[in-house]
CSV table of C-alpha atoms in Angstrom, one decimal:
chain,number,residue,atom,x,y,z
A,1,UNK,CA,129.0,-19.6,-22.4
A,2,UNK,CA,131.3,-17.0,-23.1
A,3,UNK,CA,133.3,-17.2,-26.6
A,4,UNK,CA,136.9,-16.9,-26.0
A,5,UNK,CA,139.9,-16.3,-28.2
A,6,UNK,CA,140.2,-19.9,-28.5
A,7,UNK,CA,137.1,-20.2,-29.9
A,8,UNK,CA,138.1,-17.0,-32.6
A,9,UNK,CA,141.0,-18.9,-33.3
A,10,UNK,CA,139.3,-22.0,-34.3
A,11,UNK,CA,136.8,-20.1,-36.3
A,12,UNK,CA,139.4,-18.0,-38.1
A,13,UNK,CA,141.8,-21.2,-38.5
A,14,UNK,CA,144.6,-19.5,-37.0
A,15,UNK,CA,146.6,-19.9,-33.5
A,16,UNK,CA,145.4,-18.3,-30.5
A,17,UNK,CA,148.6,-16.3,-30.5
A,18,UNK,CA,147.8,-14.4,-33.6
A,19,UNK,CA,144.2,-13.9,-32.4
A,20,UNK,CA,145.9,-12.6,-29.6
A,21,UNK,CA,147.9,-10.4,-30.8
A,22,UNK,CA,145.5,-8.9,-33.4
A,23,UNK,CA,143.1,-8.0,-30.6
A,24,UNK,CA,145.7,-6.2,-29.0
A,25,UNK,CA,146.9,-4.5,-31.3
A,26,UNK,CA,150.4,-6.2,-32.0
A,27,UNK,CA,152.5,-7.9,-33.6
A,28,UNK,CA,153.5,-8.3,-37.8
A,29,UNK,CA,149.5,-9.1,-38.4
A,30,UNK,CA,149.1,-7.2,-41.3
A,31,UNK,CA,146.3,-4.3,-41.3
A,32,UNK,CA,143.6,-6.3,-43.2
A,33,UNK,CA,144.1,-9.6,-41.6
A,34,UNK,CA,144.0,-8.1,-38.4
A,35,UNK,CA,140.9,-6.0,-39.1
A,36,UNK,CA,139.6,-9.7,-40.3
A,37,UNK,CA,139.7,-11.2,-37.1
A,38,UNK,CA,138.1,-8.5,-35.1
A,39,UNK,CA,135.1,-7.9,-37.1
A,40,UNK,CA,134.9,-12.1,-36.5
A,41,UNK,CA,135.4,-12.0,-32.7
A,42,UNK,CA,132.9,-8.6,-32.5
A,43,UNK,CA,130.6,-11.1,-34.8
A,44,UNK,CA,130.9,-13.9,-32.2
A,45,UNK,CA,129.9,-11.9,-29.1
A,46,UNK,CA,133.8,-12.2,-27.5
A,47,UNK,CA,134.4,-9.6,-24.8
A,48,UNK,CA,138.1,-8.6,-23.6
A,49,UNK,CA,138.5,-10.2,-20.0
A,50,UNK,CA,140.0,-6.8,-19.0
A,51,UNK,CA,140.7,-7.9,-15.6
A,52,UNK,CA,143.4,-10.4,-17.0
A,53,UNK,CA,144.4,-7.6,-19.4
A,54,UNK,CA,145.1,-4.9,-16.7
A,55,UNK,CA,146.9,-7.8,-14.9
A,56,UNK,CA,149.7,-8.5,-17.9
A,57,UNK,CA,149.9,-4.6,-18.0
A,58,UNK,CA,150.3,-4.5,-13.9
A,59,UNK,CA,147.8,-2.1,-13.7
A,60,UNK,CA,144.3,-2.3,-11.8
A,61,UNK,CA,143.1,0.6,-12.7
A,62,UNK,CA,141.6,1.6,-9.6
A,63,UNK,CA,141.9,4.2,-7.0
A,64,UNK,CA,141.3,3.9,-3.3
A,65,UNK,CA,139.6,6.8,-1.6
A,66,UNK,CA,139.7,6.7,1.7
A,67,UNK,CA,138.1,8.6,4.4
A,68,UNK,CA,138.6,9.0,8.0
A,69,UNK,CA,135.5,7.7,8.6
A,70,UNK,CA,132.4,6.9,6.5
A,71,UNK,CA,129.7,6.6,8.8
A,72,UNK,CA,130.5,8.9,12.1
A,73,UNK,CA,132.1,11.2,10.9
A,74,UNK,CA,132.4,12.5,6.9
A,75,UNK,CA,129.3,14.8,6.2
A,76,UNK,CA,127.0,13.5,2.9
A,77,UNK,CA,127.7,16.7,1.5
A,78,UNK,CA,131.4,16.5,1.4
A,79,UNK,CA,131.5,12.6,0.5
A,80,UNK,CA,129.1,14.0,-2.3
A,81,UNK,CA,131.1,16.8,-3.0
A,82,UNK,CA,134.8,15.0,-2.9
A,83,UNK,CA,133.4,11.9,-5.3
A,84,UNK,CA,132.0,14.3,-8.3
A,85,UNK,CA,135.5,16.1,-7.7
A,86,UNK,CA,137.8,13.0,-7.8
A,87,UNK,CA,134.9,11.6,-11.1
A,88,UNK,CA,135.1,14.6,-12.8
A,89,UNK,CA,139.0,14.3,-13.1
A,90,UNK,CA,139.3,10.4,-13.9
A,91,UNK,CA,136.1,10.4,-16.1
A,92,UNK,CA,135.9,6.2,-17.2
A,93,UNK,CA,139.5,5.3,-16.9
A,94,UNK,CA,139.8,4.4,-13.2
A,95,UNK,CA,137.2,2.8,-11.0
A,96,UNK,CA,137.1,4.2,-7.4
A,97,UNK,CA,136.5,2.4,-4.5
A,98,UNK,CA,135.3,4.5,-1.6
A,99,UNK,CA,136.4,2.9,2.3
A,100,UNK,CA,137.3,4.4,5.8
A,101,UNK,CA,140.3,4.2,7.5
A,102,UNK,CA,138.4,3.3,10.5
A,103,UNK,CA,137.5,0.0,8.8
A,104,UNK,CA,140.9,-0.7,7.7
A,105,UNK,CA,142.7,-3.9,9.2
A,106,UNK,CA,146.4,-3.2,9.7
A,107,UNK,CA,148.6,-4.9,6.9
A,108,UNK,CA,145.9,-6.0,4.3
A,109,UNK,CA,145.7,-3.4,2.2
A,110,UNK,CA,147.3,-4.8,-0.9
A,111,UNK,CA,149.4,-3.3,-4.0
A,112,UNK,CA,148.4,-4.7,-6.7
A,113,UNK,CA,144.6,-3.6,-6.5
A,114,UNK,CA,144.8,-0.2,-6.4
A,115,UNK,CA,146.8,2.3,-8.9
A,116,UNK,CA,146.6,5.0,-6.3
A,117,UNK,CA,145.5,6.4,-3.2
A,118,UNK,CA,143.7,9.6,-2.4
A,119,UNK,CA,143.5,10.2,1.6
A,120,UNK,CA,140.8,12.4,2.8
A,121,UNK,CA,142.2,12.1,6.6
A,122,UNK,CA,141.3,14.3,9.2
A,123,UNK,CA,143.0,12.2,12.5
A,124,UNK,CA,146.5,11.6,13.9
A,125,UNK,CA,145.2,7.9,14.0
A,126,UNK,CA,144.8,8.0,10.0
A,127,UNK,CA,149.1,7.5,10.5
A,128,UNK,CA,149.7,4.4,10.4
A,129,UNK,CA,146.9,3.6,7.4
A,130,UNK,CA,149.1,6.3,5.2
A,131,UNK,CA,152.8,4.9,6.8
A,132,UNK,CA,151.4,1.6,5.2
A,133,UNK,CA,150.4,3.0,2.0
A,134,UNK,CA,154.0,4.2,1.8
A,135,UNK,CA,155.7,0.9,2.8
A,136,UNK,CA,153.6,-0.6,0.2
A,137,UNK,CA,154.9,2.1,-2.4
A,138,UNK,CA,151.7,2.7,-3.7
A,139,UNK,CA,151.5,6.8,-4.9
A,140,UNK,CA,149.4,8.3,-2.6
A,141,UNK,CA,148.1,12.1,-2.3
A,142,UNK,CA,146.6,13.5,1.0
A,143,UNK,CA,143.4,16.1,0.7
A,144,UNK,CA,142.2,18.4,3.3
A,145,UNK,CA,145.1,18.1,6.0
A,146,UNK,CA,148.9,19.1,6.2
A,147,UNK,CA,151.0,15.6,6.9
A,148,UNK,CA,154.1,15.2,7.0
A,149,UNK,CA,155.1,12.5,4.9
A,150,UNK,CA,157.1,12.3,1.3
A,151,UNK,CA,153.7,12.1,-0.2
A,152,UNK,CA,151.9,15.6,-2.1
A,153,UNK,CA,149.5,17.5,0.6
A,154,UNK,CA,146.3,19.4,-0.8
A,155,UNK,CA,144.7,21.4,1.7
A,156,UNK,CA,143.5,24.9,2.7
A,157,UNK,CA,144.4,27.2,5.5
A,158,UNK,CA,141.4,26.4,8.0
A,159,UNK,CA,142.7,28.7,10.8
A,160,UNK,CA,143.1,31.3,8.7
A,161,UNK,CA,139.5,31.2,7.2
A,162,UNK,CA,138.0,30.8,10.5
A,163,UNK,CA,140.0,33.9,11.7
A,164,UNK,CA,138.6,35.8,9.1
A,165,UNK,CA,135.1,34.5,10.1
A,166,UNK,CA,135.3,36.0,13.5
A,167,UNK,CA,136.8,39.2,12.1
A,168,UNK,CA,133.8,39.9,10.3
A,169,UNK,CA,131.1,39.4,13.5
A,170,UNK,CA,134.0,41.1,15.6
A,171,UNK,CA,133.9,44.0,13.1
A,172,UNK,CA,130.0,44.4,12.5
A,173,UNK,CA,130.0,44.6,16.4
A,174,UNK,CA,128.9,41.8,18.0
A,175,UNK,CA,131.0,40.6,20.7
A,176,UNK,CA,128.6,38.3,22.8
A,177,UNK,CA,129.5,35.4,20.4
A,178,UNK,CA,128.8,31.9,20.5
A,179,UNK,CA,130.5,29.4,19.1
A,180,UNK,CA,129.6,25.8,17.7
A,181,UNK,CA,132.8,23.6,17.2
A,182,UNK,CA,132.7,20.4,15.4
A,183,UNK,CA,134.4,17.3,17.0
A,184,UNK,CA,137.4,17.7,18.9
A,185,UNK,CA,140.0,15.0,17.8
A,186,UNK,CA,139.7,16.3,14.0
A,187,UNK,CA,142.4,18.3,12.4
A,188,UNK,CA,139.9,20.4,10.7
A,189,UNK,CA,138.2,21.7,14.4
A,190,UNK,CA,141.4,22.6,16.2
A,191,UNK,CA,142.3,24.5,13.0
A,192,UNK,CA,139.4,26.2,12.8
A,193,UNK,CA,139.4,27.0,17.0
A,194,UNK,CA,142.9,28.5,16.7
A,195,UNK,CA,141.5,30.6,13.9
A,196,UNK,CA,138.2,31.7,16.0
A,197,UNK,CA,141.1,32.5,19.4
A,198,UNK,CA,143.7,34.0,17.2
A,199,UNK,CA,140.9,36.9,15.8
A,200,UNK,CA,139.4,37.3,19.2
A,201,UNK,CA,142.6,37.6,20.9
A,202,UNK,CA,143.7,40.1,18.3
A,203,UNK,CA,140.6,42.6,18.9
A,204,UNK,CA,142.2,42.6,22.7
A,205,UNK,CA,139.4,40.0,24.0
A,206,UNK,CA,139.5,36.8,26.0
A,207,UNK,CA,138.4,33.6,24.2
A,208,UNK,CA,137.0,32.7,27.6
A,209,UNK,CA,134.8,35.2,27.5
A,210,UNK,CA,133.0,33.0,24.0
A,211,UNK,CA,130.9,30.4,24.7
A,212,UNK,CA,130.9,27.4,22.8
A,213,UNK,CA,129.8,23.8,22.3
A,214,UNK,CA,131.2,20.9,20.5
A,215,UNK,CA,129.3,19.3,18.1
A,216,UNK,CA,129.9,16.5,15.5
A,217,UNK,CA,129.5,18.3,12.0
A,218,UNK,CA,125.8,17.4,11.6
A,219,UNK,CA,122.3,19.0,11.8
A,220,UNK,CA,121.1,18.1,15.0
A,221,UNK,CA,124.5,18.4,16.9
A,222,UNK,CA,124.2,22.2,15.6
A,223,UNK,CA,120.6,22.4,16.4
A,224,UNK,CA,121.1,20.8,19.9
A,225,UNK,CA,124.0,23.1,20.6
A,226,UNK,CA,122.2,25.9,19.8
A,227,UNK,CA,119.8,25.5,22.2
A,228,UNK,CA,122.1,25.3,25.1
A,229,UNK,CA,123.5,28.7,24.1
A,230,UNK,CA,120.7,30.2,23.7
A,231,UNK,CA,120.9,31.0,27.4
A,232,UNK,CA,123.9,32.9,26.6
A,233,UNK,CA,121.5,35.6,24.9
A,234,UNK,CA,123.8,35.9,21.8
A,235,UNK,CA,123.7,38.4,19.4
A,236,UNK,CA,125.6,36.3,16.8
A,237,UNK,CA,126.7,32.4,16.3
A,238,UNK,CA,129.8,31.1,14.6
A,239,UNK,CA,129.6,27.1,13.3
A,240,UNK,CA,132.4,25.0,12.0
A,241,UNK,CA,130.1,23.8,9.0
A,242,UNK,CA,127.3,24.9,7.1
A,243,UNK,CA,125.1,22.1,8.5
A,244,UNK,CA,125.2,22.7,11.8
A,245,UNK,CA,124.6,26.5,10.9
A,246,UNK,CA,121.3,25.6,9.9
A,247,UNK,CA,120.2,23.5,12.8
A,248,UNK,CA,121.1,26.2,14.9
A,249,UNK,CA,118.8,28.3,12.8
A,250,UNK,CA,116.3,25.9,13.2
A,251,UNK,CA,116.8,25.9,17.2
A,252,UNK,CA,116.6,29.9,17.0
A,253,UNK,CA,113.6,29.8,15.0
A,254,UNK,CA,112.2,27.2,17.7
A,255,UNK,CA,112.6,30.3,20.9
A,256,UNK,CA,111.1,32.4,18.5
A,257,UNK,CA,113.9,34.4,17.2
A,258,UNK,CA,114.6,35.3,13.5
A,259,UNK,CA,117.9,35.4,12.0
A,260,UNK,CA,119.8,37.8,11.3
A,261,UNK,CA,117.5,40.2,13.1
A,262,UNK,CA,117.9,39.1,16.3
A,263,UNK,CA,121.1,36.7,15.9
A,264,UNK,CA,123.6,37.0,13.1
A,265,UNK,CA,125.1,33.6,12.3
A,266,UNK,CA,128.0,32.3,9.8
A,267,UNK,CA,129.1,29.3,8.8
A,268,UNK,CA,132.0,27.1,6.6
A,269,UNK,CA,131.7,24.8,3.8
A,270,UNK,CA,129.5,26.5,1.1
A,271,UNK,CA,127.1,24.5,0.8
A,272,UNK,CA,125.0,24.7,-2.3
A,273,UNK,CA,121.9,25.3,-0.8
A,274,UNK,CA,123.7,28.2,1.4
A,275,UNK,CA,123.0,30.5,-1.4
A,276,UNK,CA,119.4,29.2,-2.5
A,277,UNK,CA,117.7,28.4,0.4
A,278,UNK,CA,115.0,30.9,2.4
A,279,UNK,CA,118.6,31.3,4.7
A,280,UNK,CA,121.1,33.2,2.4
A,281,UNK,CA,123.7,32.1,4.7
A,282,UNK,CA,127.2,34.4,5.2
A,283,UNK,CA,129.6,31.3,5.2
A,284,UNK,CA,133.3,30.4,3.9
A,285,UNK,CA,133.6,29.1,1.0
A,286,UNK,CA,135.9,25.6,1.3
A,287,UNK,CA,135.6,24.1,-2.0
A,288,UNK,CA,136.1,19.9,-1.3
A,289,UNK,CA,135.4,19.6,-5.0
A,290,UNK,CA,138.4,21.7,-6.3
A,291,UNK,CA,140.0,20.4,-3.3
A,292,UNK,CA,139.6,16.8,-4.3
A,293,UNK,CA,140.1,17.8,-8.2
A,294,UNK,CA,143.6,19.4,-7.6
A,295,UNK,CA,144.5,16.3,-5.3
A,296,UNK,CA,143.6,14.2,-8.2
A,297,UNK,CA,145.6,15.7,-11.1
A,298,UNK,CA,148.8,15.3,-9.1
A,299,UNK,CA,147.7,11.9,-8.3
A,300,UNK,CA,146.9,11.0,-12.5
A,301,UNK,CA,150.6,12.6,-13.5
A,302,UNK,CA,152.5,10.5,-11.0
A,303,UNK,CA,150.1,7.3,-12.6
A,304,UNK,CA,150.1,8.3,-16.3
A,305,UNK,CA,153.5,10.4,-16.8
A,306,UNK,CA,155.7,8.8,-13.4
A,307,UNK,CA,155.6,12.9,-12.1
A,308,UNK,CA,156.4,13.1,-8.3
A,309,UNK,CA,155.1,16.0,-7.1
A,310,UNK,CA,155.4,16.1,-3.2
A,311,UNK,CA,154.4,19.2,-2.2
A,312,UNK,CA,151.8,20.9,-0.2
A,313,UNK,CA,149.4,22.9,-2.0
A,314,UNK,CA,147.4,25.6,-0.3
A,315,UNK,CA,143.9,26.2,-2.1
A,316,UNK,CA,142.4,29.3,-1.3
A,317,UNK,CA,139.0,30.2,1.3
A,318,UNK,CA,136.9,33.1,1.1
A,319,UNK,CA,134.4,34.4,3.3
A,320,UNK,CA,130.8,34.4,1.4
A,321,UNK,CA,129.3,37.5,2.6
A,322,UNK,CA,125.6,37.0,2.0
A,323,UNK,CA,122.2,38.0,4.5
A,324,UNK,CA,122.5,36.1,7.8
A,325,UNK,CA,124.5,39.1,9.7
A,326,UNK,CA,123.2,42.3,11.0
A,327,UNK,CA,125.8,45.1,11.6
A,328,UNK,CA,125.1,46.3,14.9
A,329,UNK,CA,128.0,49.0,15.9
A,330,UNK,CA,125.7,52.2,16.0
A,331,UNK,CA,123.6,49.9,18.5
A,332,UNK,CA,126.3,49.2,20.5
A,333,UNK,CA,127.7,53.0,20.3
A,334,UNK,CA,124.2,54.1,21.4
A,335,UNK,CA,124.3,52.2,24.7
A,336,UNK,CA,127.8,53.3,25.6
């Protein structure tokens, strides 16, 4: 059975108030009666119930992070990458329970278990989980999307790295491009297609003219949409995310093509094996660990110093230039 301050009191012959209060640190115990008592309760095995302690200080010490989805939708790599980001900021103090929104019952979540909030949304439906969070008044930061609520926004600026993307393929010159979307309800993919239009439209071509598929973020949604453009005889493929950039290597490899020799390909996200494996893949680099560190810190000021800090911070992209595209403008100047 566990020994309780009770039980230190009755060994000690003293209340259980002035156990109490020499645990804790309180109190006119002085310094060497105090230092008594806990060498006796250390000697009797007693453990603080810190559970009841964090109650009587009305903290839980816990932070929710909550994705849009867990299972459909939120790439291992990012979960991965967004955990050792959000761990690497709160080291022991905080606990951190990971859920999706998608799992979330309307009016449960509840105030006194969690400290904070960190919101890794990427749908218009993820709303009314954050308009509860507020209601609730429990401090809340949003990562990787633009909302706007009175709550702080970390994010970067998707389009514009996407834009930059297609400038680069656009300016090595390729211009039968392909194009491998991620799911279309998802912040992140129509900020990344406005990016892809706005570059093409700004060389003077039609985004029509592009042919593209929609895939869900994964491997084989990249190596299945490769295959169907493959008919389109591309001489370069742009993916929304680094994982679906290398199932469409795989599907190139598969009709016997090589990459970037016969089609240059880029993709987003940075992966760490992007740079390491056989594939030294050109992609741009969207840190979710810096990402989810920066939307941390603002969250740990507003818990430990009562700093509010709503607004929306902008990290920076940067296009990775690495092996996987082949400039090809004398080649196209030679058949004009």
């Amino acid at each position: 059975m566990a020994v309780t301050i009770k039980d230190v009191a009755k060994r000690a012959g003293v209340s259980y108030s002035t156990v109490s209060r020499a645990l804790n640190g309180i109190g006119s115990e002085n310094n060497e009666r105090r230092k008594q008592i806990v060498e006796l309760a250390e000697q009797m095995g007693y453990v603080r119930n810190q559970a009841a302690v964090n109650l009587k200080l009305s903290r839980s010490y816990v932070i929710g992070l909550y994705f849009s989805t867990i299972s459909k939708m939120t790439s291992p790599f990012v979960l991965h990458d967004v955990l050792t980001g959000v761990y690497s900021i709160v080291g022991s103090k905080y606990n951190i329970v990971v859920k999706g929104i998608d799992m979330h019952e309307p009016g449960t979540i509840n105030p006194s278990y969690f400290d904070g909030i960190i919101v890794l949304s990427q749908r218009n439906e993820d709303m009314a989980f954050m308009e509860e969070v507020m209601e609730k008044k429990i401090p809340m930061v949003v990562i990787c999307r633009t909302v706007y609520l009175n709550a702080p926004n970390v994010t970067t600026d998707e389009a514009k790295a996407m834009e930059q993307a297609m400038d680069y393929l656009l300016e090595n010159g390729h211009r039968k491009i392909c194009v491998i979307e991620g799911e279309q309800d998802l912040d992140s993919t129509q900020l990344r297609h406005r990016g892809w239009q706005d570059s093409v439209r700004k060389h003077g071509l039609d985004p029509d003219e592009f042919p593209m598929v929609s895939g869900n973020y994964r491997y084989a949604s990249g190596l299945e949409g490769a295959k169907k453009l493959l008919v389109f005889q591309p001489t370069a493929m742009l993916c929304f995310n680094d994982e679906m950039a290398f199932g469409a290597r795989e599907a190139i490899a598969q009709a016997g093509l090589r990459v970037p020799d016969d089609i240059s390909l880029i993709g987003f996200d940075n992966w760490d094996l992007s740079g390491y494996n056989s594939m030294r893949l050109t992609t741009v680099e969207r840190s979710m660990s810096e990402i989810a560190k920066e939307g941390t810190r603002v969250l740990l000021r507003r818990l430990e110093t009562g700093e509010v800090d709503n607004r929306r911070i902008f990290l920076d992209n940067r296009l990775i230039i690495r092996d996987t595209v082949r400039d090809i403008r004398n080649e196209q100047e030679g058949r004009a």
